XYZ file of C-alpha atoms in Angstrom:
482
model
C 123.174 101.587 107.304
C 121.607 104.824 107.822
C 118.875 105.667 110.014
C 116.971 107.545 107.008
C 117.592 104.306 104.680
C 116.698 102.145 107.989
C 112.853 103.278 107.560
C 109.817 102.120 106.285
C 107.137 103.760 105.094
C 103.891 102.079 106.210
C 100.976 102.414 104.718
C 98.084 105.280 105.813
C 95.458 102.556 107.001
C 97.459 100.987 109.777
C 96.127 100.628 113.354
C 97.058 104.225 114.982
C 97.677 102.644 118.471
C 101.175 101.564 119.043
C 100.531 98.478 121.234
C 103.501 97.298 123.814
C 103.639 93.640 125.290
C 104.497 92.679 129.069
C 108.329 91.905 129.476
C 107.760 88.983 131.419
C 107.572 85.598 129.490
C 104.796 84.116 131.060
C 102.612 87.134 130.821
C 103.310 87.539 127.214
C 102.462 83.868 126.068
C 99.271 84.576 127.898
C 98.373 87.713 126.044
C 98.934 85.949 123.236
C 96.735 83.004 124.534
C 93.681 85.000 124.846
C 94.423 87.455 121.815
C 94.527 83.447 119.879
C 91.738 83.005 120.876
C 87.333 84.096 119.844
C 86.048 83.602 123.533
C 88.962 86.214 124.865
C 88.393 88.355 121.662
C 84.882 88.449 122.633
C 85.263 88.970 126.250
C 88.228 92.466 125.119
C 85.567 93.754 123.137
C 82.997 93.774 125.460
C 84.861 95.221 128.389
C 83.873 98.905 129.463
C 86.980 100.681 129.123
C 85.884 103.279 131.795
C 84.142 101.611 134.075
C 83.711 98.215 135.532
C 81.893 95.178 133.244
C 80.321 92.906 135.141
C 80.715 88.982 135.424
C 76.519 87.829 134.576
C 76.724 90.727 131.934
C 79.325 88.774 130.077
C 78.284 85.778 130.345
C 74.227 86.788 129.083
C 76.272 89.009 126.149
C 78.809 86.249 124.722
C 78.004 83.203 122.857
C 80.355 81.188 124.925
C 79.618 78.490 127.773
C 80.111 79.878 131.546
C 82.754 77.570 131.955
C 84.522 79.157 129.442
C 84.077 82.785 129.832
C 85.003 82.527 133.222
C 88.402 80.661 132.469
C 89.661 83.558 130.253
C 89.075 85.968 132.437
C 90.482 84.330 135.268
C 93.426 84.176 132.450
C 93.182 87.879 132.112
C 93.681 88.690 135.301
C 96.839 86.482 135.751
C 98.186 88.663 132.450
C 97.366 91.712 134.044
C 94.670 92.659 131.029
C 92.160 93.017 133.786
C 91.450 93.576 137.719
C 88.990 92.214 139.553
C 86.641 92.714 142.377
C 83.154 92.195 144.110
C 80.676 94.668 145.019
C 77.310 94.440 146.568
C 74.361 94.858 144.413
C 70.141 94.527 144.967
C 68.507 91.891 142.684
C 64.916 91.289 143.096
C 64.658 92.977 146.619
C 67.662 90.531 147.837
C 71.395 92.168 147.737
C 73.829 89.941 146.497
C 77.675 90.062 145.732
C 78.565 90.383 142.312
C 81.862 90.244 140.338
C 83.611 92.975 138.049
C 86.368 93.451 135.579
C 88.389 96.571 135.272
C 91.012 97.013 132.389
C 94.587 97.408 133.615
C 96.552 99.626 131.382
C 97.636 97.144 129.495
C 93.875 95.874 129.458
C 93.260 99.245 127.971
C 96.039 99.295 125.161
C 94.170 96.020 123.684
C 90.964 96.949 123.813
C 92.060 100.059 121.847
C 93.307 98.380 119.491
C 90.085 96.132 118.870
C 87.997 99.236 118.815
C 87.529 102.405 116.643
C 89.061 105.788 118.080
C 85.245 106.730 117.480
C 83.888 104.285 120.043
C 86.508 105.611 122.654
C 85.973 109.206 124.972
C 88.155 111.624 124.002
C 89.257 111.597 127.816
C 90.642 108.167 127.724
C 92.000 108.224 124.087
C 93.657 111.321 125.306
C 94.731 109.481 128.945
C 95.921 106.431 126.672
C 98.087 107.767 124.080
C 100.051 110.005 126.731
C 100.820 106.650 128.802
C 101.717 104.883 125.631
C 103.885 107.740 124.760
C 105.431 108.100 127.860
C 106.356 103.930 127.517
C 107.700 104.730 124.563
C 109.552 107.795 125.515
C 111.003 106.126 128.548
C 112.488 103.336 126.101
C 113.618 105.404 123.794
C 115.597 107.499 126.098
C 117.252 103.828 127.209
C 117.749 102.506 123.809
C 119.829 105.874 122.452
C 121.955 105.815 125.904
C 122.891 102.209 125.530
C 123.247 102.173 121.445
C 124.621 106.144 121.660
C 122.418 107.253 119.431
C 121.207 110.888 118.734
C 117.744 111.670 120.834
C 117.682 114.683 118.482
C 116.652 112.436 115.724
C 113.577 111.400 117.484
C 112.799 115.066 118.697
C 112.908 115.673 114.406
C 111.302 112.315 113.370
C 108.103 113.523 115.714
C 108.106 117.218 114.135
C 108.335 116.192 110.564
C 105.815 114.093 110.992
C 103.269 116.256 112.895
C 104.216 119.118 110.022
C 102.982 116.403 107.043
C 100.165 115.429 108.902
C 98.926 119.338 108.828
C 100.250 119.680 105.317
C 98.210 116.833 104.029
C 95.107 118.144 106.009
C 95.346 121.483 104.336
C 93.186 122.652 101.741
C 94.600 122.512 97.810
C 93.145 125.498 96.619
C 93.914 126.424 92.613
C 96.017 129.787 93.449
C 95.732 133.038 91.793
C 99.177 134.257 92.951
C 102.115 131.895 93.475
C 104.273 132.974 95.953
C 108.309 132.411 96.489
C 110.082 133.405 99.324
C 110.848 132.555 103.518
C 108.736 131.671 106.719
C 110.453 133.309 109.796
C 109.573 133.076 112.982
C 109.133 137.007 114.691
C 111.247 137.423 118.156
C 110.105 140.609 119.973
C 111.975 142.031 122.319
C 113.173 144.982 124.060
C 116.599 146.340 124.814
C 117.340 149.905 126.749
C 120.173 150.481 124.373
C 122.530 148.462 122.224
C 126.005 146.759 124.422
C 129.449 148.270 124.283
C 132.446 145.733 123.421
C 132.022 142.540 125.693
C 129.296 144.308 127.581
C 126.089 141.799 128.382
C 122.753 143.363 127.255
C 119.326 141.580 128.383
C 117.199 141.236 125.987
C 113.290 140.477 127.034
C 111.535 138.695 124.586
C 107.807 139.582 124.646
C 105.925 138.684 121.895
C 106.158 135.668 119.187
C 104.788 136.072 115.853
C 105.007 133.945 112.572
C 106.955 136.152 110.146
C 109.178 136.410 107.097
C 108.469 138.815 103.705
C 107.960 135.692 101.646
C 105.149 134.464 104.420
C 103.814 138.084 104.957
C 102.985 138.513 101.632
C 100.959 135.427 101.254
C 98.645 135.319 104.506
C 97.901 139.421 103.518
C 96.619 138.154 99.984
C 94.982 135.584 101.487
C 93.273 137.607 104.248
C 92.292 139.838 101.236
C 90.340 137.356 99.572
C 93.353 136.256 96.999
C 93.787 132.392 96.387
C 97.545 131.799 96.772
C 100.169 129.325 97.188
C 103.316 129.539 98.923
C 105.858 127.926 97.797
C 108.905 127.752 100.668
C 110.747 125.698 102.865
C 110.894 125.488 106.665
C 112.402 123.447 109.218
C 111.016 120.103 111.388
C 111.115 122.337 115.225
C 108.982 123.999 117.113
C 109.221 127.775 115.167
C 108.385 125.383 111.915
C 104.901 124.253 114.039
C 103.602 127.967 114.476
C 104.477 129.188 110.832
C 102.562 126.092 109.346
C 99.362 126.782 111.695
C 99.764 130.401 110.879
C 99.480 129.242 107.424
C 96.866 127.003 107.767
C 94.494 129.200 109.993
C 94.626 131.784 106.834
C 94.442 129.104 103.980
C 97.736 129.309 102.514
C 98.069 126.704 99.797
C 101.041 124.590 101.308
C 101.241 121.908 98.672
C 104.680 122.744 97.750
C 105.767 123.677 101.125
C 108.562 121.404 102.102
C 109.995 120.159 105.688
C 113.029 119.472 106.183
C 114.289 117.238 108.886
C 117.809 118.468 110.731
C 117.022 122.013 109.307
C 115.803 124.753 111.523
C 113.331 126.971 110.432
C 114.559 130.648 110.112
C 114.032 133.061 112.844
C 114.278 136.852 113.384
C 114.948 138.980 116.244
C 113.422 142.389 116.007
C 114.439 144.911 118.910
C 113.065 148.030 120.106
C 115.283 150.287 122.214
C 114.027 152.275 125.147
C 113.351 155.456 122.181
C 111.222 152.893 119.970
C 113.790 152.584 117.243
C 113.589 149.605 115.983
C 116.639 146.621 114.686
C 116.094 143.517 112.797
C 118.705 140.865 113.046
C 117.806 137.270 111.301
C 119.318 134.487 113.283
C 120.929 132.011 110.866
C 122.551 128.765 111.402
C 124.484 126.855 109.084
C 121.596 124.125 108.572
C 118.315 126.724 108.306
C 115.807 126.281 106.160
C 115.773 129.936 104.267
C 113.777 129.263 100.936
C 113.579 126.358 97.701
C 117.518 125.499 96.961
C 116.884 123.841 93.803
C 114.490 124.014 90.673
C 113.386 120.673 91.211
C 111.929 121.233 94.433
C 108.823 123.187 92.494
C 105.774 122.052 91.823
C 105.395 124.213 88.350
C 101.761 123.608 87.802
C 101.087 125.907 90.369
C 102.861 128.724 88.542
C 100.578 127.905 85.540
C 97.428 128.071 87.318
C 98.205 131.393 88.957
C 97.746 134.821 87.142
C 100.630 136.363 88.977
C 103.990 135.112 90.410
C 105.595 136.781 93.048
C 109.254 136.194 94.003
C 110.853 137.296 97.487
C 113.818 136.155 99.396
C 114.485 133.408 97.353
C 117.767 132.189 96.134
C 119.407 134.036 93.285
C 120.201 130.947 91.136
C 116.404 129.545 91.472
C 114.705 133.181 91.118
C 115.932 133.208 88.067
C 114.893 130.041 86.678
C 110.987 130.818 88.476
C 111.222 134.559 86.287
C 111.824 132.649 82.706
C 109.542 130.072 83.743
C 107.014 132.459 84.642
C 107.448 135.231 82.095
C 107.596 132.485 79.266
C 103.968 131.767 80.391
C 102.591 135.070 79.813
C 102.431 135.442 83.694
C 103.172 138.506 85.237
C 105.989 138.420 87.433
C 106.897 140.441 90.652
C 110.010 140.722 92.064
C 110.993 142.288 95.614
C 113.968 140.522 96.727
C 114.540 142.427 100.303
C 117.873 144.449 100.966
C 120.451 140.920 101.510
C 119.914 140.209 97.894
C 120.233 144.107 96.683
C 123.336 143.751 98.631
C 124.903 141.209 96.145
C 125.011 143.993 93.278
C 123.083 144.050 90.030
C 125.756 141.478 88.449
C 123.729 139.205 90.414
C 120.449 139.277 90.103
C 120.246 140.901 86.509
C 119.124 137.325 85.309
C 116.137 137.710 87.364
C 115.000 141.242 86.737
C 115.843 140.720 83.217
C 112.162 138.424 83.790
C 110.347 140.942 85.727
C 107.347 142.869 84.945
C 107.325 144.658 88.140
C 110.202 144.945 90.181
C 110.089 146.566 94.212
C 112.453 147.810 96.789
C 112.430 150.249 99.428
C 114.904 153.248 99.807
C 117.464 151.224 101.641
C 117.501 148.593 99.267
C 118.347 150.815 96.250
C 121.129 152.699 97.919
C 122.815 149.287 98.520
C 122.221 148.151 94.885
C 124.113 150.853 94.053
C 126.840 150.821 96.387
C 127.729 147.469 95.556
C 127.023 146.927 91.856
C 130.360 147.059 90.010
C 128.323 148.069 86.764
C 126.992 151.486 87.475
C 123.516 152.418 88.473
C 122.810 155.912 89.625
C 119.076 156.163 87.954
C 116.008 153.852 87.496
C 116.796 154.072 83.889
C 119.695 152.344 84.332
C 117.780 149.425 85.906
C 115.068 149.900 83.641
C 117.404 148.753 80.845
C 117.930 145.430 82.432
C 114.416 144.191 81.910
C 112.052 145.774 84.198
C 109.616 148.205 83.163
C 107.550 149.034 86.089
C 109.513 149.783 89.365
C 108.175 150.549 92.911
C 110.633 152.717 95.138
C 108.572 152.327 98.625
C 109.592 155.049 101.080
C 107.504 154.653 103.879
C 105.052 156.904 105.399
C 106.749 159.401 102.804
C 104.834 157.176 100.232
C 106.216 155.847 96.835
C 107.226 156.641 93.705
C 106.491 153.759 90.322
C 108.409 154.326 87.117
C 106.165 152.757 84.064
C 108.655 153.006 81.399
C 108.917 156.460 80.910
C 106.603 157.659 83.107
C 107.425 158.626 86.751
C 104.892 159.637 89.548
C 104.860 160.194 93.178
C 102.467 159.132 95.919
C 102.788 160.390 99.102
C 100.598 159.042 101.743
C 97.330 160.861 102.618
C 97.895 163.278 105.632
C 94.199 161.565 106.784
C 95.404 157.806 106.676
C 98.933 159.183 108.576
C 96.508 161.147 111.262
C 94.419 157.987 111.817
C 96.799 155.464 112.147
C 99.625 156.168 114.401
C 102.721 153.839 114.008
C 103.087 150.930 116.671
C 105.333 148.830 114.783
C 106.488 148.877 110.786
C 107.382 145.116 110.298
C 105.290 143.865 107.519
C 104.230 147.137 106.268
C 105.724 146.595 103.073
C 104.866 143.102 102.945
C 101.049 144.010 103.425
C 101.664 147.154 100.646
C 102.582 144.808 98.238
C 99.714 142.197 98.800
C 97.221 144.786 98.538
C 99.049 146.224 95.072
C 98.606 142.527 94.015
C 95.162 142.064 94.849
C 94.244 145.252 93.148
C 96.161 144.310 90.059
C 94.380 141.162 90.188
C 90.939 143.081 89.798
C 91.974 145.393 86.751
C 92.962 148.369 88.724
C 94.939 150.674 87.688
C 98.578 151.063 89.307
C 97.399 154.628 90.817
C 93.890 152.765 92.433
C 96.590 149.981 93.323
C 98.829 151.682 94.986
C 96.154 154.323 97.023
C 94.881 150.635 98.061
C 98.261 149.117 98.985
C 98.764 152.666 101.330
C 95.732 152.131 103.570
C 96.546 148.274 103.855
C 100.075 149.509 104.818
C 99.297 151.908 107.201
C 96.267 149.369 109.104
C 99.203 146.678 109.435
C 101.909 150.012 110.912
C 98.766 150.580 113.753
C 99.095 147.300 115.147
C 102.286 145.343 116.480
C 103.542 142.082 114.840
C 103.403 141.354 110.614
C 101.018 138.529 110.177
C 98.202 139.160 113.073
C 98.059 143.196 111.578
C 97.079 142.383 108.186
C 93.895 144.131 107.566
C 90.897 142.315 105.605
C 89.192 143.677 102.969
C 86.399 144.945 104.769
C 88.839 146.876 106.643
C 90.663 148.477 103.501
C 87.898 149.020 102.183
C 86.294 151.022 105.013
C 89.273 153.694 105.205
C 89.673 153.848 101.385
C 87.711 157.011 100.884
């Protein structure tokens, strides 16, 4: 049998301590003596778990004879639960020797678990659940070197369930704008110049950023004020722990975000030579979690409560169902696919664009949709006539030109905005011109006020390094508009 069909799912309400037992026999018939038992019950949950309780305080506390107070606790300290001492103390001007309990470790563990995490310090709930986990750690460790089991598996289990737990604490806002695409985790690093044939190059990573156009698109609406769910997949690790906060400190809607355990979440490494050019190379493994693999991975009512969906990097075969979907809806629908899908010719992704209202791509993009479509497309006309009306070419900080059907207009970027905002670092740029388009679509704007929006959004985000931390707000947008 399986690991994955060995486990149980237990219900939300259990204890949250896990509670170990002594090894030795004696000790553990004991524990279970006084745990049997109301005058040992009693005595647990009146013990200070911080400081000493003393013996007369007890015994005046507890509805329980001396006799018998004092016999569990003598019981308690031959389990361990409790150590013991004597300390001098001044009663009614005479000084006397007095006797106090301490909880052991173990003493602590099941007093914790007779208590409320609310009645507990956050010190020693903190100080307790690292010993328990470093118990449990410790056994776990033994158990997989004497059954040769995978440790990995553990490493995963605790992820994927950290991940859920921050899901499920998330906010389910109603979105406005759906959004499909990937979560990538943003390498920086530096490199004097690119290695020869089976020459070694150093590469010094020196920033970490959550990434990914699919990602980037939905933290910049949301930053702008625009309800939005992103719908994605991303891997049980470590890079999978700083997109989901990244997401949750902007107020993604994750409710159709799924983790997958024994996937890796995808990561990028973007490299700037010693002349500030700058390469993007997305690190891949056979078992990454890229984007949704199958229509029934979707939650669709999301797509119905939102005004606009947006499709990224997402899966040619599943893109295409998400356009019908969408399109048969009345939604509009958005597509910008990124240049490793443009690569795969028009043959292939005709079924989606064939369901798109809007469809964007930068200058690199349409030179390889050309290259590599067998049908041929020299002119946006030619795409045009596979479904998509309105088409965004984004050229940089040369601007952009949008074809509405027949009409055709450029937009270079103001010489002001170009002046003011020198360029630190272009990742996301596009990702932040298109959420701003959105969000200006979203208020009735037309595609010239959209698109004069998108360019100061675009340039704020070029002015500062990393994609998801130079998103501009609003306010910001706003402010440089005019």
């Amino acid at each position: 049998m399986s690991w994955k069909g060995m486990e149980m799912e237990l219900e939300r309400d259990v204890w949250p301590y896990v509670l170990p037992f002594p090894v030795d026999v004696k000790k553990r018939r004991l524990v279970w003596k006084i745990l049997q038992s109301k005058v040992g019950m009693g005595i647990l949950a009146r013990l200070n778990v911080e400081k000493p309780t003393y013996q007369k305080e007890l015994i005046k506390r507890l509805p329980y004879s001396n006799k018998s107070i004092i016999e569990y606790l003598k019981l308690m300290v031959s389990a361990k639960i409790v150590e013991q001492g004597m300390e001098k103390a001044k009663i009614r001007e005479r000084n006397v020797w007095v006797k106090w309990y301490k909880p052991t470790k173990l003493g602590r563990w099941l007093i914790l678990f007779l208590k409320s995490p609310r009645e507990i310090s956050e010190e020693t709930l903190k100080e307790t659940v690292e010993e328990l986990f470093q118990i449990y750690s410790a056994n776990i460790v033994e158990f997989c070197q004497k059954y040769d089991l995978d440790i990995e598996y553990f490493h995963q289990v605790l992820d994927e369930k950290f991940l859920e737990e921050w899901k499920r604490e998330t906010p389910e806002i109603k979105p406005e704008v759906a959004v499909f695409g990937s979560a990538s985790l943003d390498l920086y690093g530096s490199i004097e110049r690119l290695p020869k044939p089976d020459e070694t190059a150093y590469i010094e990573i020196s920033d970490v950023y959550p990434g990914g156009m699919g990602a980037n698109v939905a933290v910049a609406l949301s930053r702008l004020g625009v309800p939005v769910a992103f719908i994605t997949k991303i891997g049980a690790d470590h890079a999978g722990r700083l997109l989901l906060e990244n997401f949750r400190r902007n107020k993604v809607n994750l409710s159709n975000l799924k983790i997958e355990r024994g996937k890796t979440s995808l990561q990028t490494l973007i490299l700037f030579d010693s002349e500030g050019k700058r390469r993007i190379m997305v690190l891949g493994r056979p078992n990454t979690a890229i984007s949704i693999t199958s229509p029934e991975e979707i939650d669709w009512k999301l797509l119905k409560y939102s005004k606009i969906v947006y499709i990224g990097e997402t899966f040619v075969e599943v893109a295409s169902t998400i356009a019908d979907f969408a399109k048969n809806l009345g939604k509009i629908v958005i597509y910008r696919p990124g240049v490793p899908y443009l690569k795969l010719g028009i043959e292939r992704i005709k079924e989606v664009i064939e369901h798109t209202e809007i469809f964007i791509l930068n200058e690199i993009g349409w030179a390889e949709l050309k290259k590599n479509s067998k049908e041929k497309i020299s002119s946006i006309a030619d795409l045009q006539r596979h479904g998509p009306q309105t088409i965004i070419l984004t050229k940089g900080m040369l601007g952009c030109e949008i074809w509405d059907g027949e009409k055709h207009k450029i937009y270079p970027v103001p010489k002001k905005l170009i002046k003011k905002f020198k360029i630190v670092d272009a990742t996301g740029a596009g990702d932040s011109f298109s959420a701003a388009f959105i969000k200006k679509l979203l208020e009735g704007g037309s595609f010239e006020e959209a698109v004069r929006f998108a360019q100061v959004a675009a340039c704020i985000t070029c002015s500062r390094f990393g994609a998801s931390p130079a998103f501009p707000t609003l306010e910001e947008i706003v402010e440089n508009l005019s």
